[in-house]
Amino acid sequence: MLARKLNVLVIGSGGREHALAFKLKISPSVSKVFVSPGNGGTSMEYSPGNGGAQLEYSNVDLELKEPFKKIIRFLKRKKVDLVVLGSEKYLSLGLVDYLTEEGIHAFGPSKKASQLETSKEFAKKIMREAGVPTADYAVFTDIDSAKEHIKQREKRFVLKADGLCAGKGVVVPRDKEEALAALDDYFVKKKFGKEGEKILIEDFLEGEEVSILAFSDGENLRLLPPSQDYKRIYDQDKGPNTGGMGNYTPVRFLSEKSLKEIEEKILLPVLKVMKKKGCIFKGILYAGLIAKGDDIKVLEFNVRFGDPECQCVLPLLDSDLAELCLACVQGDLTKVDFKLKKHSACTVVLSSKGYPNGYELNKPISGLNNISRALIFHAGTKMSEGELVTNGGRVLSISCYDLSLKEAIEKCYEQVKKVHYDNIYYRTDIGRKGL
């Protein structure tokens, strides 16, 4: 145990950050949890459905941009011991580096190590050197050479912007005509700005997608339960991609043997190469994988908790989250306790109708006080004149866990139906693939 209880700051405003704040607040080693900028859920005195506990989060308005002077003053004034970064945005800005230089413990990779997510080309090069199985690819910085490559291809392929595009920089074209039109978005219309000035064209991989999130201290790993995300907006995986409409765990197509191989043949080799290149990776290593039988390949790496994966798998952690985060930062993950609940879990995202495109805001939310046996994590919400209202495309996440996946799913949808606001929308098939 730590000598004294910790003060923690969580940076971000989504469902992922609410889940982190919740899990940190119930950690035995934690005293206070601040959230910046936070949302309607982290500004409430308590979260309905989350045990009714008086969690007392504190939303704080910090200037989260360089040179980060305001945040440093706040951290020192409030004696914050640990900063947990939720979003890749702040990791890519080098906030971890800045906090580390100031002697403040920050959970997340450095700007250099964050390139595993901020540059798909960088990640591919790391994977090649580490001998990690992934799709073959080619890199392009101009439209003419990319068009010529597409015209000559026979296999199905995927287009990916090299940089961060808030999950919207990937195109899976149905035919070459659609692919050529997508090239205009990247290179002519500049739809993704600088992040799309370089693209990867890689082989399309068939199989079942799975997400693996692992705590890393640079050399050692502790894996959270594997889960499966639902990216498409409509049931049966139809419609455009979103930030994620739901998640469930466990996934039936991954055996314990497969999980061990993922750790030993994918995750650990990547850590080793990163260390060799002077990019020691500390934080959450998120591998987006695709499995076809025993053949498992990497689709992409992320360098933080996924959303809604975090809301689904983090409640299954039966250890002190703050101690784990601090151990990763200090490079001694093997010295802390790591336990998982032997449960299944399901998370359903409630969105605003029209998401991921246009949608209306400021719709009053009701019914949360009627929810029981579930965890409620806010994302696109805010308090307005004493009333909780919608403030984004993805509004809430409802998470339930139970001994069986079937029971977790049924419990989750039973609670989802209690929530009301104008233009509410959610998928009705989350978790069915796992049954």
mmCIF file of N, CA and C in Angstrom, residues 9 36 60-78 95 98-99 104:
data_model
loop_
_atom_site.group_PDB
_atom_site.id
_atom_site.type_symbol
_atom_site.label_atom_id
_atom_site.label_comp_id
_atom_site.label_asym_id
_atom_site.label_seq_id
_atom_site.Cartn_x
_atom_site.Cartn_y
_atom_site.Cartn_z
ATOM 1 N N LEU A 9 -5.796 13.510 -11.192
ATOM 2 C CA LEU A 9 -6.478 14.276 -12.233
ATOM 3 C C LEU A 9 -6.672 13.394 -13.449
ATOM 4 N N SER A 36 -10.825 17.055 -15.974
ATOM 5 C CA SER A 36 -10.798 18.246 -16.827
ATOM 6 C C SER A 36 -10.834 17.835 -18.304
ATOM 7 N N VAL A 60 -12.810 20.507 -13.381
ATOM 8 C CA VAL A 60 -11.977 21.711 -13.353
ATOM 9 C C VAL A 60 -11.712 22.166 -14.783
ATOM 10 N N ASP A 61 -11.725 23.463 -14.980
ATOM 11 C CA ASP A 61 -11.513 24.051 -16.302
ATOM 12 C C ASP A 61 -10.048 24.450 -16.445
ATOM 13 N N LEU A 62 -9.259 23.577 -17.080
ATOM 14 C CA LEU A 62 -7.841 23.828 -17.250
ATOM 15 C C LEU A 62 -7.518 24.126 -18.714
ATOM 16 N N GLU A 63 -6.496 24.895 -18.920
ATOM 17 C CA GLU A 63 -6.067 25.236 -20.283
ATOM 18 C C GLU A 63 -5.179 24.104 -20.790
ATOM 19 N N LEU A 64 -5.793 23.166 -21.516
ATOM 20 C CA LEU A 64 -5.076 21.962 -21.934
ATOM 21 C C LEU A 64 -4.396 22.172 -23.288
ATOM 22 N N LYS A 65 -3.512 23.132 -23.336
ATOM 23 C CA LYS A 65 -2.733 23.378 -24.543
ATOM 24 C C LYS A 65 -1.386 23.949 -24.140
ATOM 25 N N GLU A 66 -0.428 23.809 -25.041
ATOM 26 C CA GLU A 66 0.919 24.302 -24.743
ATOM 27 C C GLU A 66 0.893 25.790 -24.454
ATOM 28 N N PRO A 67 1.703 26.270 -23.512
ATOM 29 C CA PRO A 67 2.772 25.565 -22.793
ATOM 30 C C PRO A 67 2.335 24.906 -21.487
ATOM 31 N N PHE A 68 1.056 24.673 -21.280
ATOM 32 C CA PHE A 68 0.542 23.911 -20.135
ATOM 33 C C PHE A 68 0.848 24.556 -18.778
ATOM 34 N N LYS A 69 0.978 25.856 -18.736
ATOM 35 C CA LYS A 69 1.329 26.539 -17.475
ATOM 36 C C LYS A 69 0.206 26.432 -16.449
ATOM 37 N N LYS A 70 -1.042 26.612 -16.918
ATOM 38 C CA LYS A 70 -2.176 26.618 -15.996
ATOM 39 C C LYS A 70 -2.343 25.260 -15.324
ATOM 40 N N ILE A 71 -2.160 24.202 -16.081
ATOM 41 C CA ILE A 71 -2.337 22.868 -15.509
ATOM 42 C C ILE A 71 -1.268 22.577 -14.465
ATOM 43 N N ILE A 72 -0.036 23.020 -14.715
ATOM 44 C CA ILE A 72 1.038 22.798 -13.746
ATOM 45 C C ILE A 72 0.751 23.538 -12.445
ATOM 46 N N ARG A 73 0.298 24.768 -12.550
ATOM 47 C CA ARG A 73 -0.027 25.534 -11.346
ATOM 48 C C ARG A 73 -1.128 24.839 -10.545
ATOM 49 N N PHE A 74 -2.149 24.336 -11.253
ATOM 50 C CA PHE A 74 -3.249 23.631 -10.589
ATOM 51 C C PHE A 74 -2.745 22.375 -9.889
ATOM 52 N N LEU A 75 -1.942 21.578 -10.570
ATOM 53 C CA LEU A 75 -1.460 20.315 -10.015
ATOM 54 C C LEU A 75 -0.644 20.540 -8.746
ATOM 55 N N LYS A 76 0.167 21.562 -8.758
ATOM 56 C CA LYS A 76 1.009 21.833 -7.590
ATOM 57 C C LYS A 76 0.185 22.423 -6.442
ATOM 58 N N ARG A 77 -0.783 23.267 -6.787
ATOM 59 C CA ARG A 77 -1.625 23.873 -5.755
ATOM 60 C C ARG A 77 -2.501 22.839 -5.055
ATOM 61 N N LYS A 78 -3.032 21.891 -5.835
ATOM 62 C CA LYS A 78 -3.924 20.865 -5.294
ATOM 63 C C LYS A 78 -3.183 19.603 -4.861
ATOM 64 N N LEU A 95 1.932 16.068 -23.629
ATOM 65 C CA LEU A 95 1.626 16.489 -22.259
ATOM 66 C C LEU A 95 2.326 15.600 -21.233
ATOM 67 N N TYR A 98 5.852 16.803 -20.767
ATOM 68 C CA TYR A 98 5.893 18.064 -20.030
ATOM 69 C C TYR A 98 5.689 17.826 -18.538
ATOM 70 N N LEU A 99 4.700 16.997 -18.189
ATOM 71 C CA LEU A 99 4.430 16.714 -16.789
ATOM 72 C C LEU A 99 5.600 15.975 -16.143
ATOM 73 N N ILE A 104 5.972 15.365 -12.205
ATOM 74 C CA ILE A 104 4.602 14.899 -11.919
ATOM 75 C C ILE A 104 4.370 13.561 -12.618
#
